[in-house]
Amino acid sequence: MPTHDQDLYSKVQLAVEHLKKIFRWAEPQKPRLAVILGSGLGDFAETLQTSRRIPFSDVPHFPLSSVTGHLGHLILGRSGETWLICLQGRAHFYEGYEMSAVTFPVRVLGALGVKRLIVTNAAGSINRRFRPGDLLLLSDHISSFIPNPLVGPNLEGLGPRFPDMSECYSLRLRQVAQRCAQKLKFTLREGVYVSLTGPSYESPAEIQMLRKLGADAVGMSTVPEVIVARHMGMECLGLSLITNLAAGISQVPLSHQEVLDAGKRMKPKLVKFLVLLNQEISKLE
Ligand code: HPA
């Protein structure tokens, strides 16, 4: 077996031991739920009670994001009665990280005993019915344009060689999310997210192609994390904040600033939604 497999095991173990020590992990605090907060979406973590926060740079082998809007903190805290872990920010493949590094935090969450993962991101809309400011619940994804993070020898202790991907985004979690949106009286869109490597935005011709392939929204993250989470048997929920119309659908050039600004405007709605969502998810078995 190539040595990097053993490396992954021991790196995950090292990060887990470190976090358990820092957080003086006790059984009641053991979080079953984690949330990854994407570009400009980190505010939900501020709503947590009795929280402890550490920078990613303090966790052994955690990749550091160089992107504006990605804070790079791991937070353990309580939302109501539920303990959860928030990752404020993430590393991306386009920053030059291997897929194994991009997905390393998810491996660590799994090894810590996290069973459910909410993954958020900023995305461009391909579906012409969507508008900037909409929240999109991922019903499925297209991963065919990025390297699969499970390529390489399989670590049987982490998951199966050929993991099923027929329900990447849990149907029952999606139903809970739709009920929460109804309670908060907003329309939660639902659709297919396609992940590309970036960092350049798409060309209008690429957006036309992606539309024909069945994608509703496009972004540069999330899918590797969800593939790895599903490999480890976690139940996932994906949320995109639509920050812009995709290239060619919009008549103006795209910019990261536009993505961050839309994230800022939508924060209160997203934060409220995540608080309720966590409450409702924690009631599930
Ligand atoms: N394309 C790719 N990634 C994105 C976009 C987009 O239009 N908006 C936010 N992230």
Tab-separated table of C-alpha atoms and ligand atoms in Angstrom:
chain	number	residue	atom	x	y	z
A	1	MET	CA	0.000	0.000	0.000
A	2	PRO	CA	1.488	3.398	-0.942
A	3	THR	CA	2.712	5.284	2.076
A	4	HIS	CA	0.454	8.303	1.573
A	5	ASP	CA	-2.519	6.171	2.729
A	6	GLN	CA	-0.923	5.530	6.082
A	7	ASP	CA	-0.056	9.222	6.122
A	8	LEU	CA	-3.705	10.179	5.758
A	9	TYR	CA	-4.715	7.903	8.623
A	10	SER	CA	-2.044	9.259	10.918
A	11	LYS	CA	-2.610	12.884	9.882
A	12	VAL	CA	-6.332	12.580	10.619
A	13	GLN	CA	-5.556	10.935	13.931
A	14	LEU	CA	-3.126	13.669	14.877
A	15	ALA	CA	-5.665	16.413	14.097
A	16	VAL	CA	-8.377	14.549	16.022
A	17	GLU	CA	-6.200	14.077	19.112
A	18	HIS	CA	-5.199	17.725	19.006
A	19	LEU	CA	-8.795	18.961	18.778
A	20	LYS	CA	-9.944	16.649	21.561
A	21	LYS	CA	-7.194	18.010	23.769
A	22	ILE	CA	-7.843	21.678	22.953
A	23	PHE	CA	-11.593	21.392	23.430
A	24	ARG	CA	-11.241	19.116	26.453
A	25	TRP	CA	-13.788	16.996	24.665
A	26	ALA	CA	-16.471	15.563	26.903
A	27	GLU	CA	-19.247	13.235	25.813
A	28	PRO	CA	-22.160	15.735	26.084
A	29	GLN	CA	-20.293	18.153	23.859
A	30	LYS	CA	-19.610	15.534	21.259
A	31	PRO	CA	-21.087	17.125	18.141
A	32	ARG	CA	-22.977	14.979	15.668
A	33	LEU	CA	-23.506	17.887	13.291
A	34	ALA	CA	-21.053	20.116	11.443
A	35	VAL	CA	-21.510	23.102	9.149
A	36	ILE	CA	-19.030	24.306	6.553
A	37	LEU	CA	-19.495	28.029	5.926
A	38	GLY	CA	-18.359	29.223	2.498
A	39	SER	CA	-17.443	32.592	0.955
A	40	GLY	CA	-18.693	35.434	3.132
A	41	LEU	CA	-21.123	33.107	4.953
A	42	GLY	CA	-19.175	32.738	8.200
A	43	ASP	CA	-21.606	34.734	10.365
A	44	PHE	CA	-23.715	31.805	11.487
A	45	ALA	CA	-20.844	30.806	13.787
A	46	GLU	CA	-21.341	34.080	15.698
A	47	THR	CA	-24.758	32.851	16.863
A	48	LEU	CA	-23.297	29.864	18.725
A	49	GLN	CA	-23.258	29.883	22.524
A	50	THR	CA	-20.364	28.896	24.778
A	51	SER	CA	-18.250	28.603	21.725
A	52	ARG	CA	-14.531	27.975	21.475
A	53	ARG	CA	-12.705	28.975	18.346
A	54	ILE	CA	-9.335	28.009	16.984
A	55	PRO	CA	-7.628	29.043	13.761
A	56	PHE	CA	-7.129	26.340	11.132
A	57	SER	CA	-3.411	27.057	11.413
A	58	ASP	CA	-3.505	25.520	14.919
A	59	VAL	CA	-4.924	22.215	13.703
A	60	PRO	CA	-2.257	19.835	12.403
A	61	HIS	CA	-2.438	19.381	8.612
A	62	PHE	CA	-5.506	21.597	8.113
A	63	PRO	CA	-5.244	23.416	4.759
A	64	LEU	CA	-5.321	27.213	4.987
A	65	SER	CA	-7.464	29.275	2.646
A	66	SER	CA	-5.912	32.296	1.007
A	67	VAL	CA	-9.257	33.568	-0.324
A	68	THR	CA	-10.860	36.802	0.900
A	69	GLY	CA	-14.067	35.997	2.774
A	70	HIS	CA	-12.759	32.690	4.141
A	71	LEU	CA	-11.854	33.229	7.774
A	72	GLY	CA	-10.259	29.881	8.577
A	73	HIS	CA	-11.610	29.097	12.035
A	74	LEU	CA	-12.878	25.913	13.579
A	75	ILE	CA	-15.556	26.589	16.176
A	76	LEU	CA	-17.143	24.243	18.669
A	77	GLY	CA	-20.313	25.684	20.147
A	78	ARG	CA	-23.923	25.205	21.074
A	79	SER	CA	-26.985	26.167	19.057
A	80	GLY	CA	-29.880	25.730	21.484
A	81	GLU	CA	-29.269	22.332	23.060
A	82	THR	CA	-27.165	20.997	20.215
A	83	TRP	CA	-23.396	20.999	20.093
A	84	LEU	CA	-21.948	21.471	16.668
A	85	ILE	CA	-18.759	22.251	14.821
A	86	CYS	CA	-18.529	25.113	12.354
A	87	LEU	CA	-15.752	25.472	9.849
A	88	GLN	CA	-15.553	29.148	8.881
A	89	GLY	CA	-13.975	28.945	5.457
A	90	ARG	CA	-12.417	26.194	3.396
A	91	ALA	CA	-9.467	25.514	1.109
A	92	HIS	CA	-10.074	25.063	-2.612
A	93	PHE	CA	-8.503	22.959	-5.342
A	94	TYR	CA	-7.787	26.142	-7.339
A	95	GLU	CA	-5.512	27.374	-4.565
A	96	GLY	CA	-3.178	24.532	-5.488
A	97	TYR	CA	-4.210	22.026	-2.828
A	98	GLU	CA	-4.547	18.341	-3.646
A	99	MET	CA	-8.085	17.011	-3.324
A	100	SER	CA	-6.919	15.020	-0.285
A	101	ALA	CA	-6.002	18.323	1.414
A	102	VAL	CA	-9.211	20.086	0.323
A	103	THR	CA	-11.242	17.281	1.911
A	104	PHE	CA	-8.996	16.720	4.946
A	105	PRO	CA	-11.247	18.724	7.315
A	106	VAL	CA	-14.196	16.486	6.368
A	107	ARG	CA	-12.095	13.396	7.160
A	108	VAL	CA	-11.346	14.912	10.566
A	109	LEU	CA	-15.031	15.712	11.188
A	110	GLY	CA	-15.935	12.115	10.333
A	111	ALA	CA	-13.252	10.756	12.652
A	112	LEU	CA	-14.583	13.028	15.424
A	113	GLY	CA	-17.956	11.301	15.119
A	114	VAL	CA	-19.866	13.874	13.050
A	115	LYS	CA	-22.803	12.138	11.358
A	116	ARG	CA	-24.470	15.014	9.540
A	117	LEU	CA	-22.860	17.707	7.453
A	118	ILE	CA	-24.321	20.949	6.165
A	119	VAL	CA	-22.220	22.411	3.375
A	120	THR	CA	-22.751	25.974	2.186
A	121	ASN	CA	-21.291	27.934	-0.695
A	122	ALA	CA	-21.742	30.916	-2.956
A	123	ALA	CA	-22.831	30.041	-6.484
A	124	GLY	CA	-23.742	31.556	-9.825
A	125	SER	CA	-27.193	30.755	-11.200
A	126	ILE	CA	-27.591	28.972	-14.509
A	127	ASN	CA	-31.318	28.414	-14.097
A	128	ARG	CA	-33.021	31.539	-15.430
A	129	ARG	CA	-35.735	31.409	-12.770
A	130	PHE	CA	-33.168	32.012	-10.004
A	131	ARG	CA	-32.132	35.463	-8.839
A	132	PRO	CA	-29.172	36.758	-6.834
A	133	GLY	CA	-30.160	36.517	-3.189
A	134	ASP	CA	-32.020	33.216	-3.630
A	135	LEU	CA	-31.127	30.277	-1.434
A	136	LEU	CA	-30.743	26.990	-3.273
A	137	LEU	CA	-31.087	23.586	-1.684
A	138	LEU	CA	-28.914	21.120	-3.577
A	139	SER	CA	-30.889	18.148	-4.856
A	140	ASP	CA	-27.851	16.639	-6.551
A	141	HIS	CA	-24.514	17.568	-8.057
A	142	ILE	CA	-22.361	17.050	-11.152
A	143	SER	CA	-18.795	16.166	-10.227
A	144	SER	CA	-17.567	15.133	-13.681
A	145	PHE	CA	-15.437	18.261	-14.263
A	146	ILE	CA	-13.213	17.936	-11.192
A	147	PRO	CA	-10.782	15.256	-10.019
A	148	ASN	CA	-12.509	12.749	-7.749
A	149	PRO	CA	-11.123	13.079	-4.204
A	150	LEU	CA	-11.334	9.290	-3.716
A	151	VAL	CA	-8.856	8.494	-6.511
A	152	GLY	CA	-6.007	6.407	-5.134
A	153	PRO	CA	-5.903	3.300	-2.983
A	154	ASN	CA	-9.053	3.004	-0.902
A	155	LEU	CA	-8.780	3.185	2.869
A	156	GLU	CA	-11.273	0.525	3.924
A	157	GLY	CA	-11.337	1.894	7.449
A	158	LEU	CA	-12.810	5.132	6.117
A	159	GLY	CA	-15.322	3.837	3.591
A	160	PRO	CA	-15.955	1.477	0.649
A	161	ARG	CA	-14.019	1.430	-2.641
A	162	PHE	CA	-17.102	2.220	-4.710
A	163	PRO	CA	-19.378	4.364	-2.563
A	164	ASP	CA	-22.957	4.926	-3.653
A	165	MET	CA	-23.762	8.506	-4.669
A	166	SER	CA	-27.461	8.109	-5.461
A	167	GLU	CA	-28.558	10.283	-2.532
A	168	CYS	CA	-25.673	12.675	-1.945
A	169	TYR	CA	-28.052	15.169	-0.376
A	170	SER	CA	-30.286	13.413	2.110
A	171	LEU	CA	-33.935	13.429	1.164
A	172	ARG	CA	-35.118	13.646	4.755
A	173	LEU	CA	-32.759	16.545	5.531
A	174	ARG	CA	-34.029	18.296	2.415
A	175	GLN	CA	-37.590	17.843	3.614
A	176	VAL	CA	-36.639	19.365	6.970
A	177	ALA	CA	-34.979	22.282	5.146
A	178	GLN	CA	-38.095	22.925	3.049
A	179	ARG	CA	-40.274	22.941	6.172
A	180	CYS	CA	-37.907	25.455	7.821
A	181	ALA	CA	-38.074	27.724	4.747
A	182	GLN	CA	-41.885	27.552	4.838
A	183	LYS	CA	-41.826	28.556	8.499
A	184	LEU	CA	-39.610	31.525	7.666
A	185	LYS	CA	-41.824	32.344	4.669
A	186	PHE	CA	-39.305	32.311	1.865
A	187	THR	CA	-38.926	30.197	-1.241
A	188	LEU	CA	-36.107	27.716	-0.976
A	189	ARG	CA	-35.098	26.843	-4.520
A	190	GLU	CA	-34.005	23.328	-5.310
A	191	GLY	CA	-31.621	22.199	-8.038
A	192	VAL	CA	-28.412	20.647	-9.306
A	193	TYR	CA	-25.032	22.188	-8.478
A	194	VAL	CA	-22.057	21.695	-10.748
A	195	SER	CA	-18.569	22.142	-9.395
A	196	LEU	CA	-15.714	23.294	-11.622
A	197	THR	CA	-12.135	23.774	-10.546
A	198	GLY	CA	-12.017	27.552	-11.127
A	199	PRO	CA	-10.390	29.909	-10.428
A	200	SER	CA	-11.493	31.598	-13.668
A	201	TYR	CA	-15.223	32.053	-13.924
A	202	GLU	CA	-16.954	30.204	-16.743
A	203	SER	CA	-17.320	31.446	-20.290
A	204	PRO	CA	-20.867	31.996	-21.618
A	205	ALA	CA	-20.430	28.941	-23.888
A	206	GLU	CA	-19.486	26.816	-20.891
A	207	ILE	CA	-22.571	28.008	-19.041
A	208	GLN	CA	-24.728	27.029	-22.051
A	209	MET	CA	-23.113	23.579	-22.001
A	210	LEU	CA	-23.658	23.181	-18.249
A	211	ARG	CA	-27.285	24.194	-18.659
A	212	LYS	CA	-27.801	21.490	-21.294
A	213	LEU	CA	-26.245	18.992	-18.893
A	214	GLY	CA	-28.863	19.767	-16.267
A	215	ALA	CA	-27.027	22.128	-13.909
A	216	ASP	CA	-28.938	24.902	-12.148
A	217	ALA	CA	-26.039	26.561	-10.350
A	218	VAL	CA	-22.263	26.613	-10.623
A	219	GLY	CA	-19.460	26.984	-8.107
A	220	MET	CA	-15.924	25.942	-7.185
A	221	SER	CA	-16.356	23.937	-3.983
A	222	THR	CA	-18.609	21.626	-1.970
A	223	VAL	CA	-18.699	18.560	-4.217
A	224	PRO	CA	-15.306	17.106	-3.130
A	225	GLU	CA	-16.363	17.547	0.516
A	226	VAL	CA	-19.703	15.847	-0.070
A	227	ILE	CA	-18.122	12.920	-1.938
A	228	VAL	CA	-15.751	12.320	0.968
A	229	ALA	CA	-18.538	12.768	3.532
A	230	ARG	CA	-20.682	10.222	1.684
A	231	HIS	CA	-17.677	7.879	1.488
A	232	MET	CA	-17.631	8.008	5.299
A	233	GLY	CA	-21.410	7.525	5.525
A	234	MET	CA	-22.344	11.037	6.643
A	235	GLU	CA	-25.756	12.439	5.814
A	236	CYS	CA	-25.339	15.696	3.850
A	237	LEU	CA	-27.289	18.833	3.124
A	238	GLY	CA	-26.038	21.389	0.591
A	239	LEU	CA	-27.013	25.047	0.392
A	240	SER	CA	-25.959	27.613	-2.199
A	241	LEU	CA	-26.416	31.296	-1.818
A	242	ILE	CA	-26.998	32.571	-5.330
A	243	THR	CA	-24.710	35.568	-5.497
A	244	ASN	CA	-24.788	36.309	-9.209
A	245	LEU	CA	-26.200	35.287	-12.563
A	246	ALA	CA	-23.693	33.023	-14.322
A	247	ALA	CA	-21.604	34.327	-17.223
A	248	GLY	CA	-23.611	35.148	-20.336
A	249	ILE	CA	-26.871	35.111	-18.351
A	250	SER	CA	-25.573	38.236	-16.682
A	251	GLN	CA	-24.657	41.068	-19.052
A	252	VAL	CA	-21.919	42.347	-16.729
A	253	PRO	CA	-18.500	40.827	-15.985
A	254	LEU	CA	-18.335	38.672	-12.834
A	255	SER	CA	-16.256	39.638	-9.828
A	256	HIS	CA	-15.423	38.115	-6.463
A	257	GLN	CA	-16.456	41.402	-4.868
A	258	GLU	CA	-19.986	40.919	-6.259
A	259	VAL	CA	-20.053	37.464	-4.667
A	260	LEU	CA	-18.915	38.839	-1.292
A	261	ASP	CA	-21.371	41.769	-1.414
A	262	ALA	CA	-24.313	39.466	-2.126
A	263	GLY	CA	-23.159	37.210	0.734
A	264	LYS	CA	-23.149	40.224	3.060
A	265	ARG	CA	-26.665	41.333	2.049
A	266	MET	CA	-28.076	37.858	2.497
A	267	LYS	CA	-26.399	37.070	5.802
A	268	PRO	CA	-29.360	37.720	8.134
A	269	LYS	CA	-31.683	35.475	6.120
A	270	LEU	CA	-29.148	32.685	5.877
A	271	VAL	CA	-28.193	32.881	9.549
A	272	LYS	CA	-31.839	32.724	10.676
A	273	PHE	CA	-32.412	29.771	8.382
A	274	LEU	CA	-29.346	27.890	9.646
A	275	VAL	CA	-30.341	28.422	13.286
A	276	LEU	CA	-33.797	26.939	12.667
A	277	LEU	CA	-32.411	24.193	10.455
A	278	ASN	CA	-29.986	23.058	13.152
A	279	GLN	CA	-32.764	23.066	15.720
A	280	GLU	CA	-34.974	20.892	13.526
A	281	ILE	CA	-32.218	18.553	12.375
A	282	SER	CA	-31.146	17.914	15.952
A	283	LYS	CA	-34.657	16.560	16.655
A	284	LEU	CA	-34.119	13.750	14.146
A	285	GLU	CA	-32.997	10.308	15.336
B	1	HPA	N1	-19.155	30.670	-11.124
B	1	HPA	C1	-18.369	29.880	-10.362
B	1	HPA	N2	-18.285	30.000	-9.056
B	1	HPA	C2	-19.010	30.945	-8.455
B	1	HPA	C3	-19.851	31.819	-9.175
B	1	HPA	C4	-19.933	31.659	-10.589
B	1	HPA	O1	-20.660	32.385	-11.296
B	1	HPA	N3	-20.437	32.650	-8.278
B	1	HPA	C5	-19.973	32.298	-7.043
B	1	HPA	N4	-19.098	31.267	-7.154
